[in-house]
GROMACS .gro file of C-alpha atoms in nm:
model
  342
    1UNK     CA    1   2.150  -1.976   1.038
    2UNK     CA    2   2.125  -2.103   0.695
    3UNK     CA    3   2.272  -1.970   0.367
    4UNK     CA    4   1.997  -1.730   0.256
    5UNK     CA    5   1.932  -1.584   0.635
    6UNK     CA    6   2.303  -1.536   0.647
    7UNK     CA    7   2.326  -1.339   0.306
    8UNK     CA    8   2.005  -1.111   0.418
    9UNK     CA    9   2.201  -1.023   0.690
   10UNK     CA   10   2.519  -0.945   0.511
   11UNK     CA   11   2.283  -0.740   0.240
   12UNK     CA   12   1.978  -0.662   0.375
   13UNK     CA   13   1.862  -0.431   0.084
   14UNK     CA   14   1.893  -0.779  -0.159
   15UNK     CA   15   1.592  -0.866  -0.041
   16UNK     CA   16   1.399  -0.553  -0.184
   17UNK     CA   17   1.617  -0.599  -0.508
   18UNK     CA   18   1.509  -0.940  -0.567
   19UNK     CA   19   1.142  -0.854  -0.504
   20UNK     CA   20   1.184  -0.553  -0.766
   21UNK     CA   21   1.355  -0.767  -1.050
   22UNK     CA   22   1.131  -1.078  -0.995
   23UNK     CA   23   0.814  -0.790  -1.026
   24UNK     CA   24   0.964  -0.685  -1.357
   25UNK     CA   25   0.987  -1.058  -1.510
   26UNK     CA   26   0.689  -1.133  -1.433
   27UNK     CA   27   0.513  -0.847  -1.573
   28UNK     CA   28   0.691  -0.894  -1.908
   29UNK     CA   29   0.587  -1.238  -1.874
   30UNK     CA   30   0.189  -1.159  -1.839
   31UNK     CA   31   0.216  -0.875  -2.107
   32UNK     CA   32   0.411  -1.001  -2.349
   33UNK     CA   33   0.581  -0.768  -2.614
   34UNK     CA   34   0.594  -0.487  -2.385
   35UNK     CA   35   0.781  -0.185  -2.401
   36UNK     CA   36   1.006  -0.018  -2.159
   37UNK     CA   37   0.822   0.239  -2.121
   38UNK     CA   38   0.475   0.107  -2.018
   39UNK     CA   39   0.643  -0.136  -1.814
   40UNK     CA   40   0.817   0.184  -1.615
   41UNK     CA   41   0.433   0.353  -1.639
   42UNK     CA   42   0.286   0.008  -1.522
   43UNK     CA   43   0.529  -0.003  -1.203
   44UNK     CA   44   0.600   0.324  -1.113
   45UNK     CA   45   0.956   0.313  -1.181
   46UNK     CA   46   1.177   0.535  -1.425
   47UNK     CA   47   1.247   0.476  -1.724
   48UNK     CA   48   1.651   0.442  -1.647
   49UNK     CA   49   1.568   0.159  -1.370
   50UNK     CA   50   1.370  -0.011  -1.586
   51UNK     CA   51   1.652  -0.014  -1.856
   52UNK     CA   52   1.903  -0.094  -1.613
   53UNK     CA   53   1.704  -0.428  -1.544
   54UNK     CA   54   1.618  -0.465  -1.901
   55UNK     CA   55   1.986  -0.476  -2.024
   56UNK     CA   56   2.053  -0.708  -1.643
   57UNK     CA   57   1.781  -1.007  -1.744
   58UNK     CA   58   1.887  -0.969  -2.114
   59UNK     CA   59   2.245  -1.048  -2.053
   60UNK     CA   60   2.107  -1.359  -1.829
   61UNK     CA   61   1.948  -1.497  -2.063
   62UNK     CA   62   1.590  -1.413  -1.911
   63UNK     CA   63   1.436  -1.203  -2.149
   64UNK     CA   64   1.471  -1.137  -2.530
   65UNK     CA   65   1.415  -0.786  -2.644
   66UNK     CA   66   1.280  -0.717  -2.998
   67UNK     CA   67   1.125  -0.392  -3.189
   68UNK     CA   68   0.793  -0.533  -3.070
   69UNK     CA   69   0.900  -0.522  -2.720
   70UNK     CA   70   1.006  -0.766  -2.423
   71UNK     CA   71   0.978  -1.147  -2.377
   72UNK     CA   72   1.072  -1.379  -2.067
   73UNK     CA   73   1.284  -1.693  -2.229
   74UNK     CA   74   1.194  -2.031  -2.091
   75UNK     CA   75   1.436  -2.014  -1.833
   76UNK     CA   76   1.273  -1.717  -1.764
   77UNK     CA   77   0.947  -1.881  -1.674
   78UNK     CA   78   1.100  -2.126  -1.492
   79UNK     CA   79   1.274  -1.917  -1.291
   80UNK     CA   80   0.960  -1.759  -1.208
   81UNK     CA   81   0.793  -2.049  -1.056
   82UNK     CA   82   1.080  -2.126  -0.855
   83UNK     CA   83   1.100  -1.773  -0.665
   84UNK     CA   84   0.718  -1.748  -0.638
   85UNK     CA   85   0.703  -1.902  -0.300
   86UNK     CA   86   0.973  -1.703  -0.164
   87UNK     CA   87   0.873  -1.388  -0.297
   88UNK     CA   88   0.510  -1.409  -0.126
   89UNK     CA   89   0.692  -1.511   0.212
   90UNK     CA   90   0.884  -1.195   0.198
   91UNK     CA   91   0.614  -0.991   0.100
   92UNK     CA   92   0.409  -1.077   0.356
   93UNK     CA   93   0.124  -1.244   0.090
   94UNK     CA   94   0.154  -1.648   0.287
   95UNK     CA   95   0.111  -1.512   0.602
   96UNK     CA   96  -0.203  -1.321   0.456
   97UNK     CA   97  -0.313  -1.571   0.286
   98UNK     CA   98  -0.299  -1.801   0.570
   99UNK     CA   99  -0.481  -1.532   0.815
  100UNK     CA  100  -0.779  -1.504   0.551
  101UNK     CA  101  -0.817  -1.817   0.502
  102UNK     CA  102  -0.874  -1.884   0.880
  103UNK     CA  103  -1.057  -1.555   0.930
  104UNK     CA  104  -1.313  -1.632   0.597
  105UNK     CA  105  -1.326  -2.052   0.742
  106UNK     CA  106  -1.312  -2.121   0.357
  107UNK     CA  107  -1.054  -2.410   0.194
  108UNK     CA  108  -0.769  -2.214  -0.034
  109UNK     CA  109  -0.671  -1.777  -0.025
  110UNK     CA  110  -0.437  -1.668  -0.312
  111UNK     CA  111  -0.357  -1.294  -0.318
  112UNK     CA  112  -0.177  -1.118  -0.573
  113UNK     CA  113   0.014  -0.809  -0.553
  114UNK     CA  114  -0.163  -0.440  -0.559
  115UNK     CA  115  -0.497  -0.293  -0.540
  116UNK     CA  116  -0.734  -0.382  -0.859
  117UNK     CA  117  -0.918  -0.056  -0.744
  118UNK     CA  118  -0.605   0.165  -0.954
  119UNK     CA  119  -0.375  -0.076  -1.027
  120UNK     CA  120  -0.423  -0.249  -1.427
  121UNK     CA  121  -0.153  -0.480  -1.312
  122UNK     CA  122  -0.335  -0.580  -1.032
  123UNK     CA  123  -0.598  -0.698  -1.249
  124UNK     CA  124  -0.368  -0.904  -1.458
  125UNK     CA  125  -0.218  -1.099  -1.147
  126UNK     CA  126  -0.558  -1.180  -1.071
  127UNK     CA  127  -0.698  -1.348  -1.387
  128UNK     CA  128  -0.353  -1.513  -1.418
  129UNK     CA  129  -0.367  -1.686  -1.063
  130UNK     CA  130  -0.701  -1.786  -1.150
  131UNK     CA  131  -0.583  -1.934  -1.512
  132UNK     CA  132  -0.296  -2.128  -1.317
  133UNK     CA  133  -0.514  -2.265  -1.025
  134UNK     CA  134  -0.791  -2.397  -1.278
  135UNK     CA  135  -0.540  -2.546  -1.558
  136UNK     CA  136  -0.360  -2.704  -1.247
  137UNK     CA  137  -0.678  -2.871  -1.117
  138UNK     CA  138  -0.858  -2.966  -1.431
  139UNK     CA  139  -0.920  -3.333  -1.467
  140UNK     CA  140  -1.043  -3.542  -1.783
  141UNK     CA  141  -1.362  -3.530  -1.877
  142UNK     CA  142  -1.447  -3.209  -1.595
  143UNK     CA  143  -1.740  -2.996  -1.683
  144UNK     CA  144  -1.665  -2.676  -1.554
  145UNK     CA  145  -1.944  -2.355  -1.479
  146UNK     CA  146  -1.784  -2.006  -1.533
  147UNK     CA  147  -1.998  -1.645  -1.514
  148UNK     CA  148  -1.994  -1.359  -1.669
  149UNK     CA  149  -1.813  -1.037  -1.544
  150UNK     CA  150  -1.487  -0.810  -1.652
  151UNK     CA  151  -1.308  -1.029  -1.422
  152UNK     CA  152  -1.408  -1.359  -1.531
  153UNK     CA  153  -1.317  -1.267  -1.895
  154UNK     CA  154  -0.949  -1.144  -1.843
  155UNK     CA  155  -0.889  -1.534  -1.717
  156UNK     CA  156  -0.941  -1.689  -2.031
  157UNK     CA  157  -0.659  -1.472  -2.236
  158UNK     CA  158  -0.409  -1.611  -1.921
  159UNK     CA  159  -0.517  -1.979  -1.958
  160UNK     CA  160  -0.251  -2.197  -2.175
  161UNK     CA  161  -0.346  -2.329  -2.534
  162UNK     CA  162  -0.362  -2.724  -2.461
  163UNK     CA  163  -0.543  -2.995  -2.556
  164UNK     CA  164  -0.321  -3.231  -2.270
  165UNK     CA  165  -0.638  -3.247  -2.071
  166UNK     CA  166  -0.954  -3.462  -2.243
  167UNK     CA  167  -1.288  -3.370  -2.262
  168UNK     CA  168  -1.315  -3.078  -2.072
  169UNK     CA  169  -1.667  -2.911  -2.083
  170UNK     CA  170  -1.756  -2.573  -2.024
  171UNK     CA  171  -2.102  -2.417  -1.925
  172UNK     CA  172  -2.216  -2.070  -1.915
  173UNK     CA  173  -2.366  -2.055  -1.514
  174UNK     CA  174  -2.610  -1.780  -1.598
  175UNK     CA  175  -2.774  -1.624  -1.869
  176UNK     CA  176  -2.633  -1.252  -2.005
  177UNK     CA  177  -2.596  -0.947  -1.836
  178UNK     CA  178  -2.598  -0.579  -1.948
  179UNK     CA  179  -2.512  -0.521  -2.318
  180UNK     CA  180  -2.136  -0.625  -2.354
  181UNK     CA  181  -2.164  -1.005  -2.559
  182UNK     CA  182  -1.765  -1.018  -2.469
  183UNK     CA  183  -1.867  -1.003  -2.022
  184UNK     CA  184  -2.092  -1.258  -2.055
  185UNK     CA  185  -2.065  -1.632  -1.920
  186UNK     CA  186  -2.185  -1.770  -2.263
  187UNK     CA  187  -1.899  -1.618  -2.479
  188UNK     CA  188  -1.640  -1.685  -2.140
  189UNK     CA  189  -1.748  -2.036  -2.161
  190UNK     CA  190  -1.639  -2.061  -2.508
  191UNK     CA  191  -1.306  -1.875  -2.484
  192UNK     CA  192  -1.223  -2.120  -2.225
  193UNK     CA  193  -1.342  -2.437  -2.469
  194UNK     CA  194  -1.143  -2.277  -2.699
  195UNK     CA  195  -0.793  -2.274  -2.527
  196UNK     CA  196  -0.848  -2.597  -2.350
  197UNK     CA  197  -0.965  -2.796  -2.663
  198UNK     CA  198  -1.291  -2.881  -2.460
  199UNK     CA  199  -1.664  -2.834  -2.570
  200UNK     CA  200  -1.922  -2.560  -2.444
  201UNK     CA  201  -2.282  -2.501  -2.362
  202UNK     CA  202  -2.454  -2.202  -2.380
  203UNK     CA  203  -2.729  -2.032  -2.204
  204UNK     CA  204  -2.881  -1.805  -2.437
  205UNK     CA  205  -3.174  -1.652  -2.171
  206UNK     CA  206  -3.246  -1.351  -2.053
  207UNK     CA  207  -3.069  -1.237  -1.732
  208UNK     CA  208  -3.421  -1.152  -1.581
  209UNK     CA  209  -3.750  -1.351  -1.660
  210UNK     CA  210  -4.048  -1.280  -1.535
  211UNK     CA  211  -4.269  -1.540  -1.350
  212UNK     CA  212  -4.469  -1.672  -1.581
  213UNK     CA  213  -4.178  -1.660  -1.873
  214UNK     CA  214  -3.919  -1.841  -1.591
  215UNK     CA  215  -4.233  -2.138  -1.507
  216UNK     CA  216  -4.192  -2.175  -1.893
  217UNK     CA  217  -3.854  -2.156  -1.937
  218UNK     CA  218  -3.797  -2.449  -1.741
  219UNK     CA  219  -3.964  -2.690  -1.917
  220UNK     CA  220  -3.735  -2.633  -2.254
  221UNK     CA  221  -3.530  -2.930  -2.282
  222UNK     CA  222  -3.225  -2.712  -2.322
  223UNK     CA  223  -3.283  -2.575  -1.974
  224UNK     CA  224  -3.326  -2.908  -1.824
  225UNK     CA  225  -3.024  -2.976  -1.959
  226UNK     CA  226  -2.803  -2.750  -1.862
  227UNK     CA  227  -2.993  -2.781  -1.505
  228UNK     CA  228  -2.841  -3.113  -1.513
  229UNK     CA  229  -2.485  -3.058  -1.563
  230UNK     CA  230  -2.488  -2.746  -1.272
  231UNK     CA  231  -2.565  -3.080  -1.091
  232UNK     CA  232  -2.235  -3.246  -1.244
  233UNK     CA  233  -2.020  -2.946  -1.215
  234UNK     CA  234  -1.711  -3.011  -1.062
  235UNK     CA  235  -1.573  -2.624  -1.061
  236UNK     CA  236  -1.773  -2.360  -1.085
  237UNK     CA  237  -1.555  -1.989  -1.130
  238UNK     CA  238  -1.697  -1.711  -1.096
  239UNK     CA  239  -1.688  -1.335  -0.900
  240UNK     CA  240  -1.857  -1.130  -0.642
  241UNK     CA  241  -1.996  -0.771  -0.722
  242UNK     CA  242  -2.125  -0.453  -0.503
  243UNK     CA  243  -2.497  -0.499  -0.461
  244UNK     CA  244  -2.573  -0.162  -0.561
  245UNK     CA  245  -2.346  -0.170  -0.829
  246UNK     CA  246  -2.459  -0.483  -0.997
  247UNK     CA  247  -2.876  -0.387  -0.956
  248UNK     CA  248  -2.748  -0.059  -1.167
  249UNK     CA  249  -2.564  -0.298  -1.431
  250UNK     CA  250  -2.884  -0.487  -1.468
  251UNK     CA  251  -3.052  -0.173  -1.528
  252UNK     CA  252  -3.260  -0.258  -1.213
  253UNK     CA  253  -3.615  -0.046  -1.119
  254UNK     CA  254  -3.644   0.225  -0.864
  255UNK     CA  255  -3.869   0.048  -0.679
  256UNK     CA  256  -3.572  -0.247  -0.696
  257UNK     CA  257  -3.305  -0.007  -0.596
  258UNK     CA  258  -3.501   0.110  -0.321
  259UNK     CA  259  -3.568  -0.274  -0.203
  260UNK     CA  260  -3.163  -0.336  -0.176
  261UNK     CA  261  -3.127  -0.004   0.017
  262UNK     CA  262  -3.422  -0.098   0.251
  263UNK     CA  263  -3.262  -0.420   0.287
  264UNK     CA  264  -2.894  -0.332   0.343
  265UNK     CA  265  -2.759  -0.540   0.033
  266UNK     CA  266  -2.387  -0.549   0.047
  267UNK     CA  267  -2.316  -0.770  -0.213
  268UNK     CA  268  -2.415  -1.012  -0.518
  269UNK     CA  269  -2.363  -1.312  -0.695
  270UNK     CA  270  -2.564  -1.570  -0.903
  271UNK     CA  271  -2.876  -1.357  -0.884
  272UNK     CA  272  -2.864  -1.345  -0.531
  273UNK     CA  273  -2.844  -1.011  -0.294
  274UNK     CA  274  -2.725  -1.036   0.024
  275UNK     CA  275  -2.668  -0.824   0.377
  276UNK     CA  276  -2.388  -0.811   0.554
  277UNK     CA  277  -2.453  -1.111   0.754
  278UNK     CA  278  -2.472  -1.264   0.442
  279UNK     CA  279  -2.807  -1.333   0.453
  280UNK     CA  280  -3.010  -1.359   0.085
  281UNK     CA  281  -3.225  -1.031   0.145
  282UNK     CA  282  -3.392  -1.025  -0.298
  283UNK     CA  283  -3.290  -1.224  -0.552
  284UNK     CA  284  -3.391  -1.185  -0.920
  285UNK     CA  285  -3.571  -1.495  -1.091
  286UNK     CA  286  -3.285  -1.606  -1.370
  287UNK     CA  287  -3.222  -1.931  -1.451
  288UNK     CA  288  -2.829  -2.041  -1.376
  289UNK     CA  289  -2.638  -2.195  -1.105
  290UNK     CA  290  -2.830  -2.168  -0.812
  291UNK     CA  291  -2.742  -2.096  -0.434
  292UNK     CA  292  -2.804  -2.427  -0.294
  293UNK     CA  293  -2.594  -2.641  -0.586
  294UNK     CA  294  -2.257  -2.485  -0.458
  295UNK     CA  295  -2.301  -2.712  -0.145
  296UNK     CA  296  -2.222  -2.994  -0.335
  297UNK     CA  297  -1.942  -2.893  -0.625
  298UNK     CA  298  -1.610  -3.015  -0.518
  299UNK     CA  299  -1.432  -2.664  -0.600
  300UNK     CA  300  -1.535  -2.329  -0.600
  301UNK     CA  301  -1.317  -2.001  -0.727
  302UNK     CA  302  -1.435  -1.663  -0.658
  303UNK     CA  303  -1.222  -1.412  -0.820
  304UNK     CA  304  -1.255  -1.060  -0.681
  305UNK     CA  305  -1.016  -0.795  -0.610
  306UNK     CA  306  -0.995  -0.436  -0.500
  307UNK     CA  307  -1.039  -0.252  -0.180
  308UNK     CA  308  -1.347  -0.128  -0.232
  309UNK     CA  309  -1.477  -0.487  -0.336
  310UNK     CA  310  -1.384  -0.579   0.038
  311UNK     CA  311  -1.674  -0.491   0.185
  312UNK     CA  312  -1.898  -0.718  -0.088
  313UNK     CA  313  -1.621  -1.057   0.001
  314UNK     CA  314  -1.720  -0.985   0.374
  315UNK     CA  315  -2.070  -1.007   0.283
  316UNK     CA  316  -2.095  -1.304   0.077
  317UNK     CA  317  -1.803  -1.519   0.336
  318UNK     CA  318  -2.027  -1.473   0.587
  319UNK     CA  319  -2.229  -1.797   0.392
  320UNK     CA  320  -1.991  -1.881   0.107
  321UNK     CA  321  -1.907  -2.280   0.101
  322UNK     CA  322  -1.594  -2.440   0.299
  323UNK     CA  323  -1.500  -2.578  -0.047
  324UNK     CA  324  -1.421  -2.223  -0.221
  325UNK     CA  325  -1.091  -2.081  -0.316
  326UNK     CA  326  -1.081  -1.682  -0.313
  327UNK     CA  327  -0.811  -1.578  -0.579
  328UNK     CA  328  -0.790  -1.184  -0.471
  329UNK     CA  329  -0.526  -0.900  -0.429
  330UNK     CA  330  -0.352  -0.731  -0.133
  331UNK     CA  331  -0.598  -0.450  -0.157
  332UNK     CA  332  -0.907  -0.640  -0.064
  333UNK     CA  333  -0.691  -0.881   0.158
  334UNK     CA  334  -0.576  -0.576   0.363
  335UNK     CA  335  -0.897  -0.418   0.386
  336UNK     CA  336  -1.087  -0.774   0.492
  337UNK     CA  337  -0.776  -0.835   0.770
  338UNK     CA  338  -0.851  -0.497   0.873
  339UNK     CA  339  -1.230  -0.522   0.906
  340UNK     CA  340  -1.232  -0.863   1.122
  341UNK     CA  341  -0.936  -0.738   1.401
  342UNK     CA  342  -1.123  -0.412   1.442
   0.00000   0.00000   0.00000
């Protein structure tokens, strides 16, 4: 029995404790400046526990408390990346991982703590898994496709400001969607320039074209261009929505709305609509990334969370490439685990 087996043995409840404490530092760490009492609000703890822990990490050194709120020190950080491997083997999160990933038949599974469906927090631990897998597998001179989406945009405020990594290039994979200038891939792309010292390309288009402006459309030079590097692409980031939900964002038709019913869309991404055999069943004529270039880009991150958004990752697995990496959250993880061993 080695050291740390004998110790949980001794002190079973440590192992709770640790799991607690290392919860707190790392939300102070993604939400910097906070205050005691969101942090209590943010994990359902009292205010007194959360004060207890405060004044604990303080006195180690961990954290550094001001008027504007909390801080983890860099031995804070570090300590953070040390524990992270043990923490998701007690938790349960490897051996999940390792399930999905063999249940999905898909390359890399990261899940997160919590349910994105009610959980804020949740939704943080998701864009900043994402930030760390894509600064950790960014190469010179990478041109990488992002698009649009409320989840997709919270990963650019967790990347790192660095210019350590040369000529990066970043390309909006679609056109807009919906009103909201800060959701969409073109203003994502350029957050993400703008942290990583790279350059950008946007795709100022319509999300929807109709035939005859789409046969036009690509014959700009711009869109031949950008057509090109999706070709050159060597990550491409991006999330998975509810069918339904995303043919309502797009302010979709009737008749439209009808056609996904009729066809027993599940889910959506890129444009395309699919059942849940994860078969395309519509698809809306926009020019972006299209279906049959993921095939051949080396890495793939779809970032989705929430266990309502499980029945949409089900959909789109069912024909997602062998190359992607899902970056999700115990909610959706449960929920998917739960669907295939019925």
């Amino acid at each position: 029995m080695d050291i740390l087996k004998a110790q949980l043995e001794l002190m079973p409840e440590w192992k709770d404790m640790l799991q607690q404490r290392y919860q707190i530092l790392y939300t102070i760490a993604l939400s910097k400046g906070i205050g005691r009492r969101t942090l209590a609000e943010t994990l359902q703890l009292s205010e007194r526990e959360v004060r207890k822990e405060f004044d604990l990490l303080r006195a180690q050194g961990l954290i550094l408390v001001s008027r504007e709120g909390a801080e983890v020190t860099p031995p804070g950080q570090q300590l953070l990346v040390e524990l992270k491997s043990l923490v998701d083997e007690w938790s349960g999160r490897h051996e999940k991982e390792t399930t999905l990933k063999r249940l999905l038949g898909i390359e890399e599974v990261h899940i997160v703590a919590g349910n994105s469906d009610d959980s804020e927090q949740a939704q943080l631990l998701l864009a900043d898994e994402a930030a760390k897998w894509i600064f950790a597998n960014l190469k010179p001179r990478m041109i990488t496709a992002v698009t649009g989406g409320t989840t997709i945009a919270k990963i650019a405020d967790h990347l790192p400001q660095s210019s350590k990594i040369e000529q990066l290039q970043f390309v909006a994979a679609r056109g807009g969607i919906g009103k909201d200038v800060q959701l969409q891939a073109n203003t994502i792309a350029a957050l993400f320039a703008e942290k990583l010292n790279g350059s950008y390309k946007t795709l100022y288009i319509p999300d929807r074209l109709s035939e005859s402006a789409y046969e036009a459309m690509t014959q700009e030079p711009f869109v031949q261009e950008m057509m090109a590097l999706y070709e050159q692409m060597s990550i491409l980031v991006h999330g998975i929505g509810d069918a339904t939900e995303m043919a309502r964002r797009r302010s979709s038709s009737s008749e439209e709305l009808k056609l996904l019913k009729e066809q027993q869309a599940v889910s959506e991404a890129f444009g395309y609509y699919f059942n849940a055999r994860g078969e395309v069943v519509h698809r809306i004529r926009t020019i972006g990334v299209q279906l049959e270039q993921l095939e051949q880009t080396p890495h793939i991150v779809a970032v989705a969370g929430g266990a309502q958004k499980a029945h949409a990752l089900d959909s789109y697995f069912q024909q997602a490439p062998k190359q992607t990496v899902l970056i999700t959250d115990e909610g959706a993880a449960d929920q998917l685990i739960k669907e295939h061993t019925l």
